Coordinates of C-alpha atoms and ligand atoms in Angstrom, one line a residue:
Chain A
M1 CA -16.9 33.7 22.6
R2 CA -15.9 30.3 21.3
E3 CA -12.3 29.2 20.7
I4 CA -11.3 27.1 17.8
R5 CA -7.9 25.5 18.4
V6 CA -5.9 25.2 15.3
K7 CA -3.9 22.0 15.9
M8 CA -0.5 21.5 14.4
G9 CA -0.6 20.9 10.7
E10 CA -4.1 22.4 10.3
I11 CA -5.7 25.5 8.8
E12 CA -9.0 27.0 9.9
L13 CA -11.2 29.6 8.3
T14 CA -14.3 31.3 9.7
T15 CA -16.7 34.1 9.1
I16 CA -18.7 33.5 12.3
P17 CA -18.5 36.5 14.6
G18 CA -17.7 35.4 18.2
I19 CA -15.1 32.9 17.2
V20 CA -11.5 33.2 18.3
L21 CA -9.0 31.3 16.3
T22 CA -6.0 30.2 18.3
T23 CA -2.8 28.2 17.9
P24 CA -1.8 26.8 21.2
G25 CA 1.8 26.1 22.2
L26 CA 3.9 27.4 19.4
G27 CA 7.5 26.2 19.8
S28 CA 9.4 25.9 16.6
G29 CA 6.1 26.0 14.8
V30 CA 4.7 29.3 13.3
G31 CA 1.2 30.5 13.7
M32 CA -0.1 32.7 10.8
G33 CA -3.3 34.7 11.4
V34 CA -5.0 36.4 8.4
Y35 CA -7.9 38.9 8.6
D36 CA -10.0 40.5 5.9
R37 CA -11.1 43.9 7.2
K38 CA -14.0 44.3 4.8
S39 CA -15.6 40.8 4.8
R40 CA -14.5 40.0 8.3
M41 CA -13.2 36.7 7.3
A42 CA -10.5 35.2 9.6
G43 CA -8.1 32.4 9.0
M44 CA -5.2 30.8 10.8
A45 CA -2.5 28.2 10.0
H46 CA -0.4 26.2 12.4
I47 CA 2.8 25.4 10.5
I48 CA 5.5 23.2 11.8
L49 CA 7.8 22.6 8.9
P50 CA 9.2 24.8 6.1
D51 CA 8.9 22.8 2.9
S52 CA 6.8 19.9 1.6
K53 CA 9.5 19.2 -1.0
I54 CA 11.4 17.1 1.5
L55 CA 8.8 14.4 0.5
Q56 CA 9.2 12.6 -2.8
D57 CA 5.5 12.8 -3.3
P58 CA 4.0 15.7 -1.3
E59 CA 0.5 14.7 -2.5
E60 CA 0.7 11.6 -0.4
D61 CA 0.9 13.4 2.9
E62 CA -2.5 13.3 4.6
R63 CA -1.7 16.4 6.6
P64 CA -0.1 18.7 4.0
Y65 CA -0.9 21.9 5.9
K66 CA 2.0 21.4 8.3
Y67 CA 4.3 22.7 5.6
A68 CA 4.7 26.5 5.2
D69 CA 4.7 26.3 1.4
V70 CA 1.4 24.4 1.3
A71 CA -0.4 26.0 4.2
V72 CA 0.2 29.7 3.3
S73 CA -0.9 29.4 -0.3
A74 CA -3.9 27.1 0.7
L75 CA -5.2 29.4 3.4
L76 CA -4.7 32.7 1.4
G77 CA -6.0 31.1 -1.8
K78 CA -9.1 29.9 0.0
M79 CA -9.8 33.3 1.5
L80 CA -9.3 35.0 -1.8
S81 CA -11.6 32.5 -3.6
L82 CA -14.3 33.2 -1.0
G83 CA -14.2 36.9 -1.7
A84 CA -11.5 38.3 0.4
K85 CA -9.4 41.1 -1.3
K86 CA -5.6 41.3 -1.0
E87 CA -5.7 45.0 -0.2
N88 CA -7.9 44.3 2.8
L89 CA -5.9 41.4 4.3
V90 CA -3.9 41.8 7.5
V91 CA -1.3 39.1 8.0
K92 CA 0.5 38.5 11.3
I93 CA 2.8 35.7 12.4
A94 CA 4.3 34.4 15.7
G95 CA 6.4 31.5 16.8
G96 CA 9.5 29.9 15.4
I97 CA 11.9 29.8 18.3
D98 CA 15.6 29.7 17.7
A99 CA 17.6 26.6 18.6
F100 CA 19.1 27.1 22.1
N101 CA 22.5 25.8 21.3
F102 CA 25.8 27.5 21.9
K103 CA 28.2 24.6 21.5
E104 CA 28.0 23.4 17.9
N105 CA 26.6 24.3 14.6
S106 CA 22.9 24.4 15.4
E107 CA 21.6 24.9 11.8
I108 CA 20.3 21.4 11.6
I109 CA 18.0 21.8 14.5
N110 CA 17.1 25.4 13.8
I111 CA 13.7 24.3 12.4
G112 CA 12.1 27.4 13.9
G113 CA 14.3 29.7 12.0
R114 CA 13.7 27.8 8.7
N115 CA 10.0 27.9 9.4
V116 CA 9.9 31.7 9.8
K117 CA 11.9 32.2 6.7
A118 CA 9.7 29.9 4.6
V119 CA 6.5 31.5 5.9
Y120 CA 7.8 35.0 5.0
N121 CA 8.7 33.7 1.5
A122 CA 5.4 32.1 0.9
I123 CA 3.5 35.2 2.0
N124 CA 5.6 37.5 -0.2
E125 CA 5.1 35.2 -3.1
M126 CA 1.4 35.7 -2.8
G127 CA 2.1 39.5 -3.1
L128 CA 1.4 40.2 0.5
T129 CA 3.4 41.5 3.4
V130 CA 3.5 40.7 7.1
A131 CA 2.0 43.5 9.2
N132 CA 3.4 42.2 12.5
A133 CA 5.7 39.4 13.6
D134 CA 7.1 38.1 16.9
T135 CA 9.5 35.3 16.2
G136 CA 12.7 33.7 17.5
G137 CA 13.9 33.6 21.1
S138 CA 13.3 30.6 23.3
S139 CA 9.8 31.2 24.7
G140 CA 6.6 29.4 23.8
R141 CA 3.8 31.5 22.3
I142 CA 0.0 31.4 21.7
L143 CA -1.5 33.4 18.9
K144 CA -5.1 34.4 18.8
L145 CA -7.4 36.2 16.3
N146 CA -10.8 37.4 17.1
A147 CA -13.0 37.0 14.1
L148 CA -15.5 39.7 15.1
S149 CA -13.1 42.6 15.8
G150 CA -10.1 41.4 13.8
A151 CA -7.9 41.9 16.9
F152 CA -4.8 39.8 17.2
Y153 CA -3.5 38.7 20.6
L154 CA -0.1 37.2 21.5
K155 CA 0.7 35.5 24.7
I156 CA 4.3 34.8 25.4
I157 CA 4.4 32.0 28.0
G158 CA 5.3 33.5 31.3
K159 CA 4.0 37.0 30.3
K160 CA 0.6 38.6 30.1
E161 CA -1.4 38.3 26.9
A162 CA -1.2 41.5 24.9
E163 CA -2.8 42.9 21.7
F164 CA -0.5 42.3 18.8
Chain B
M1 CA 22.8 17.5 50.5
T2 CA 21.3 20.9 50.0
K3 CA 18.4 22.1 52.1
I4 CA 16.0 22.0 49.2
I5 CA 16.7 18.4 48.4
H6 CA 16.4 17.5 52.0
D7 CA 13.1 19.4 52.4
I8 CA 11.6 17.8 49.2
L9 CA 12.6 14.2 50.2
E10 CA 11.3 14.6 53.7
R11 CA 7.9 15.8 52.5
E12 CA 6.5 12.4 51.7
D13 CA 2.9 13.6 51.3
N14 CA 4.0 15.6 48.3
L15 CA 4.9 12.6 46.3
P16 CA 2.4 11.3 43.7
C17 CA 2.4 7.9 45.4
N18 CA 0.0 6.2 43.0
F19 CA 3.0 5.7 40.7
H20 CA 3.9 3.0 43.2
I21 CA 1.2 0.8 41.8
A22 CA 2.1 1.5 38.2
I23 CA 5.7 0.6 38.8
Q24 CA 4.6 -2.6 40.7
V25 CA 2.4 -3.6 37.8
S26 CA 5.0 -2.9 35.3
K27 CA 7.6 -5.0 37.2
M28 CA 5.0 -7.9 37.3
L29 CA 4.4 -7.6 33.6
D30 CA 8.1 -8.0 33.0
D31 CA 7.9 -11.4 34.6
F32 CA 6.7 -13.9 32.0
N33 CA 4.9 -16.1 34.5
V34 CA 2.6 -13.5 35.9
S35 CA -1.0 -14.4 35.9
I36 CA -4.0 -12.2 35.2
D37 CA -5.4 -12.9 38.6
K38 CA -2.3 -11.7 40.4
L39 CA -2.3 -8.5 38.3
A40 CA -6.0 -7.9 38.9
K41 CA -5.5 -8.2 42.6
V42 CA -2.8 -5.5 42.7
I43 CA -4.9 -3.2 40.5
G44 CA -7.9 -4.0 42.7
T45 CA -6.2 -2.4 45.7
D46 CA -6.7 1.0 44.0
Q47 CA -10.4 1.6 43.6
A48 CA -10.0 4.8 41.5
L49 CA -7.6 3.1 39.1
S50 CA -9.9 0.1 38.6
V51 CA -12.9 2.3 37.8
K52 CA -10.9 4.5 35.4
L53 CA -9.5 1.4 33.7
L54 CA -13.0 -0.1 33.1
K55 CA -14.3 3.2 31.9
Y56 CA -11.4 3.4 29.4
C57 CA -12.0 -0.1 28.1
N58 CA -15.6 0.7 27.6
S59 CA -15.0 3.9 25.8
A60 CA -15.8 4.3 22.1
E61 CA -12.1 3.9 21.3
Y62 CA -12.2 0.2 21.9
G63 CA -15.7 -0.6 20.9
F64 CA -15.6 -4.1 22.4
S65 CA -19.0 -5.6 21.7
R66 CA -19.3 -7.0 25.2
K67 CA -19.2 -4.7 28.2
I68 CA -16.1 -5.1 30.2
S69 CA -17.0 -5.3 33.8
T70 CA -14.1 -6.7 35.7
V71 CA -10.4 -5.9 35.9
N72 CA -9.6 -9.5 35.0
D73 CA -11.6 -9.0 31.8
A74 CA -10.0 -5.7 31.0
I75 CA -6.5 -7.2 31.2
A76 CA -7.5 -10.2 29.1
R77 CA -9.0 -8.0 26.4
L78 CA -6.3 -5.4 26.3
G79 CA -3.4 -7.8 26.4
F80 CA -0.3 -7.5 28.6
K81 CA 1.5 -5.4 26.0
S82 CA -0.8 -2.4 25.9
F83 CA -1.7 -2.8 29.5
K84 CA 1.4 -1.3 30.9
T85 CA 1.0 1.8 28.7
I86 CA -2.6 2.3 29.7
V87 CA -2.0 1.9 33.4
F88 CA 0.8 4.4 33.3
T89 CA -1.3 6.8 31.3
I90 CA -4.2 6.6 33.7
V91 CA -2.0 6.9 36.8
S92 CA -0.1 9.8 35.3
K93 CA -3.2 11.8 34.8
S94 CA -4.1 11.7 38.4
S95 CA -0.6 12.7 39.4
L96 CA 0.3 15.1 36.6
N97 CA -2.9 16.7 35.6
R98 CA -2.5 19.8 37.7
E99 CA -1.3 23.3 37.6
I100 CA 2.5 23.6 37.9
R101 CA 2.7 27.3 38.7
G102 CA 6.4 27.6 39.2
Y103 CA 6.9 26.6 35.5
G104 CA 3.9 28.6 34.2
L105 CA 2.0 25.4 33.3
K106 CA -1.8 25.5 33.5
S107 CA -3.7 22.4 34.7
G108 CA -3.3 19.6 32.2
E109 CA -0.4 21.0 30.4
I110 CA 2.4 19.0 32.0
W111 CA 0.3 15.9 31.6
K112 CA -0.2 16.5 27.9
N113 CA 3.5 17.3 27.4
S114 CA 4.4 14.1 29.2
I115 CA 2.1 12.0 27.1
S116 CA 3.5 13.5 24.0
C117 CA 7.1 12.8 25.2
A118 CA 6.0 9.2 26.1
F119 CA 4.6 8.6 22.6
Y120 CA 7.6 10.2 20.9
S121 CA 9.9 8.0 23.0
R122 CA 8.1 4.9 22.0
Y123 CA 8.1 6.0 18.4
L124 CA 11.8 6.6 18.5
A125 CA 12.4 3.2 20.3
E126 CA 10.5 1.4 17.5
L127 CA 12.4 3.3 14.9
T128 CA 15.8 2.5 16.3
D129 CA 15.0 -1.1 17.2
Y130 CA 15.4 -0.4 20.9
V131 CA 14.6 -3.6 22.9
D132 CA 11.7 -2.4 25.0
P133 CA 9.5 0.4 23.5
D134 CA 7.1 0.2 26.4
Q135 CA 9.9 1.0 28.8
A136 CA 10.7 4.0 26.6
F137 CA 7.1 5.1 26.9
T138 CA 7.3 5.0 30.6
A139 CA 10.6 6.8 30.7
G140 CA 9.3 9.5 28.4
M141 CA 6.2 9.9 30.6
L142 CA 8.2 10.4 33.8
R143 CA 11.2 12.4 32.8
D144 CA 10.0 15.7 34.1
I145 CA 8.5 14.4 37.3
G146 CA 11.0 16.4 39.3
K147 CA 9.2 19.6 38.2
L148 CA 6.3 18.7 40.4
A149 CA 8.4 18.9 43.5
L150 CA 10.8 21.7 42.4
Q151 CA 8.2 24.2 41.1
E152 CA 7.7 26.3 44.2
Y153 CA 11.4 26.9 44.5
V154 CA 11.7 27.7 40.8
E155 CA 8.8 30.2 41.3
N156 CA 10.5 32.0 44.2
D157 CA 13.9 32.2 42.4
F158 CA 12.7 32.6 38.9
K159 CA 14.4 35.9 38.2
N160 CA 17.8 34.6 39.3
I161 CA 17.4 31.4 37.2
I162 CA 16.5 33.3 34.1
N163 CA 19.4 35.7 34.7
A164 CA 21.8 32.8 34.9
V165 CA 20.3 31.4 31.6
N166 CA 20.7 34.7 29.8
N167 CA 24.0 35.9 31.3
E168 CA 25.9 32.7 31.3
K169 CA 24.2 31.1 28.3
I170 CA 23.5 27.9 30.1
P171 CA 20.4 25.7 29.7
F172 CA 17.5 26.1 32.2
F173 CA 18.3 22.9 34.2
K174 CA 21.9 24.0 34.7
A175 CA 20.6 27.4 35.9
E176 CA 18.3 25.6 38.4
E177 CA 21.3 23.7 39.6
K178 CA 23.3 26.8 40.0
T179 CA 20.6 28.9 41.7
L180 CA 18.8 26.2 43.8
G181 CA 21.5 23.6 44.1
V182 CA 19.4 21.0 42.3
S183 CA 17.8 20.7 38.9
H184 CA 14.4 19.1 38.1
C185 CA 16.3 16.2 36.6
H186 CA 18.3 15.5 39.7
I187 CA 15.5 15.8 42.2
G188 CA 13.3 13.7 39.9
A189 CA 15.9 11.0 39.9
L190 CA 16.2 11.1 43.7
L191 CA 12.4 10.8 44.0
A192 CA 12.3 8.0 41.4
E193 CA 14.9 6.1 43.5
R194 CA 12.7 6.6 46.6
W195 CA 9.8 5.0 44.7
S196 CA 11.9 2.1 43.7
F197 CA 11.8 2.8 40.0
P198 CA 14.1 0.5 38.0
Q199 CA 17.6 2.0 37.8
V200 CA 17.4 2.5 34.0
L201 CA 14.3 4.7 34.5
V202 CA 16.1 6.7 37.3
D203 CA 19.0 7.3 34.8
A204 CA 16.6 8.4 32.1
V205 CA 15.0 11.0 34.4
K206 CA 18.4 12.2 35.7
Y207 CA 20.1 12.6 32.3
H208 CA 17.3 13.6 30.0
H209 CA 18.8 17.0 29.4
C210 CA 22.5 15.9 29.5
P211 CA 22.9 12.5 27.9
E212 CA 26.7 13.0 27.6
E213 CA 26.9 12.8 31.4
A214 CA 25.1 9.4 31.4
Q215 CA 27.8 8.2 29.1
R216 CA 30.5 9.4 31.5
A217 CA 28.7 8.0 34.5
G218 CA 28.7 4.6 32.9
C219 CA 24.9 4.2 32.8
E220 CA 23.6 0.8 31.9
D221 CA 21.2 1.9 29.2
T222 CA 22.4 5.0 27.4
D223 CA 20.1 4.2 24.5
L224 CA 17.1 4.8 26.6
V225 CA 18.6 8.1 27.8
N226 CA 19.3 9.2 24.2
I227 CA 15.7 8.3 23.2
V228 CA 14.2 10.3 26.0
H229 CA 16.5 13.2 25.3
L230 CA 15.4 13.5 21.7
A231 CA 11.7 12.8 22.5
D232 CA 11.8 15.5 25.2
Y233 CA 13.2 18.0 22.7
L234 CA 10.6 17.1 20.1
A235 CA 7.8 17.4 22.7
L236 CA 9.0 20.9 23.6
I237 CA 9.5 22.3 20.1
L238 CA 6.1 20.8 18.9
G239 CA 4.5 22.8 21.6
Y240 CA 2.3 20.9 24.0
G241 CA 2.7 22.4 27.4
I242 CA 5.7 24.8 27.0
G243 CA 6.4 26.4 30.4
T244 CA 8.3 29.5 31.5
D245 CA 11.5 27.5 31.0
G246 CA 10.6 27.6 27.3
I247 CA 13.0 25.8 25.1
M248 CA 16.0 26.8 27.0
Y249 CA 17.5 23.3 26.5
E250 CA 20.0 22.1 24.1
L251 CA 19.7 19.1 21.8
D252 CA 22.9 17.0 22.0
M253 CA 23.8 16.1 18.5
T254 CA 26.2 13.3 19.6
S255 CA 23.4 11.7 21.5
V256 CA 21.0 11.9 18.6
E257 CA 23.7 10.4 16.3
G258 CA 24.2 7.7 18.9
L259 CA 20.7 6.5 18.1
G260 CA 21.9 5.9 14.6
F261 CA 20.4 9.0 12.9
N262 CA 22.3 10.6 10.1
L263 CA 21.7 14.1 11.1
T264 CA 20.8 16.4 8.3
C265 CA 18.2 19.2 8.0
E266 CA 16.1 17.0 5.8
N267 CA 16.2 14.0 8.1
M268 CA 15.2 16.1 11.1
E269 CA 12.3 17.5 9.1
L270 CA 11.2 14.1 7.9
L271 CA 11.2 12.8 11.5
I272 CA 9.0 15.7 12.6
A273 CA 6.7 15.2 9.7
D274 CA 6.2 11.5 10.6
I275 CA 5.6 12.3 14.2
A276 CA 3.1 15.0 13.4
N277 CA 1.1 12.6 11.2
N278 CA 0.7 10.3 14.2
S279 CA -0.5 13.0 16.6
N280 CA -4.2 11.8 16.3
E281 CA -3.2 8.9 18.5
I282 CA -2.0 11.2 21.2
E283 CA -5.1 13.3 21.0
S284 CA -7.4 10.4 21.3
L285 CA -5.6 8.9 24.2
I286 CA -5.7 12.2 26.0
S287 CA -9.5 12.6 25.4
N288 CA -10.4 9.1 26.3
I289 CA -8.9 9.0 29.7
E290 CA -10.8 10.4 32.6
Ligands
FE2_301 FE1 13.1 18.4 31.6

């Protein structure tokens, strides 16, 4: 079993059985795992920001997959173009901690919350739904997807890894 | 003094003493008249450090055409400016590259988290025209050093600490203070004092989660505290080495604004975007140091 670490701002796609895709250390970032049950294609995105439109020229960013709007449509689009079918896709997401802030208006630093919302929106825009999600709170997470079995695993830091 | 503080401070062997040499080197580098020979002599007293330094200089990263074979050579080629950073990075790996069970951190995680925080601190220092970006790098690297010493106590009392966080809605370091009588920030600062860190570094360690207290205590360099506070938060939310304390820490808006940031959702996101685009540098430093 070989692990491919999906670093922040990257997407990965594999059809090789025996590969486990993983997003290590999700804080306010969101990991999105996608699996096609028929073709056994597995994809993962490690998103850290909600929207590429904060940039004047989004095209200029050399790491565009850190934005939810770009990463979700790029990963799903790629999988569909390689023969995956929407009705066979399983999409699960994890991450996006809430800002731990009780004193003042924390909206500005609630990047996690904005990421989660943006990921949901982008997935729905592609005509898909989220099969399982574990978001919010203040614990770090690790999301894994086994390309052979299509099994998803979630580790919440401080707890045991569990099927997800 | 609580018993825990007393026990930790008495247990000399538990301190990552090789930081002494990094501090000594960094003090020497602050003196304009220091010579390469003098520096090389100090480095030379630590065999392991010398070897790692040479290996790093000869790694693909630098690609110097000529092989670097002496510490003098290494200093001359790297230059005084990057030398401080590299010495601290190498030294930190031997001290920090271990499992910190009490905080649920596997081997290597606190080191990577500290390197990220160091980079973000230097980045923010440059962005805000802080006088000494290398000092910011060091402060960011060392801010969680108290976790090394406090971890076993945190492990034993973890349930009580988490209950305090949840029931009283207080950040993790306050819950440490409440439950154990001391936080990782406080014990880190006491240790840093013992190792004769410069006072501004001691303050950065002590107040990295509560910059408003640095203000009240009349610290000399509150800019440095503010820089490390924001860098620490960014290193946590961007994920390298999140422990069982999660992100149970607040970001102090006043502190961030004190750095001259106009805080809006968009500015915060642009800052993170820029930092993420520079993450290759962190990855390559981590992979090039043995
Ligand atoms: Fe800390």
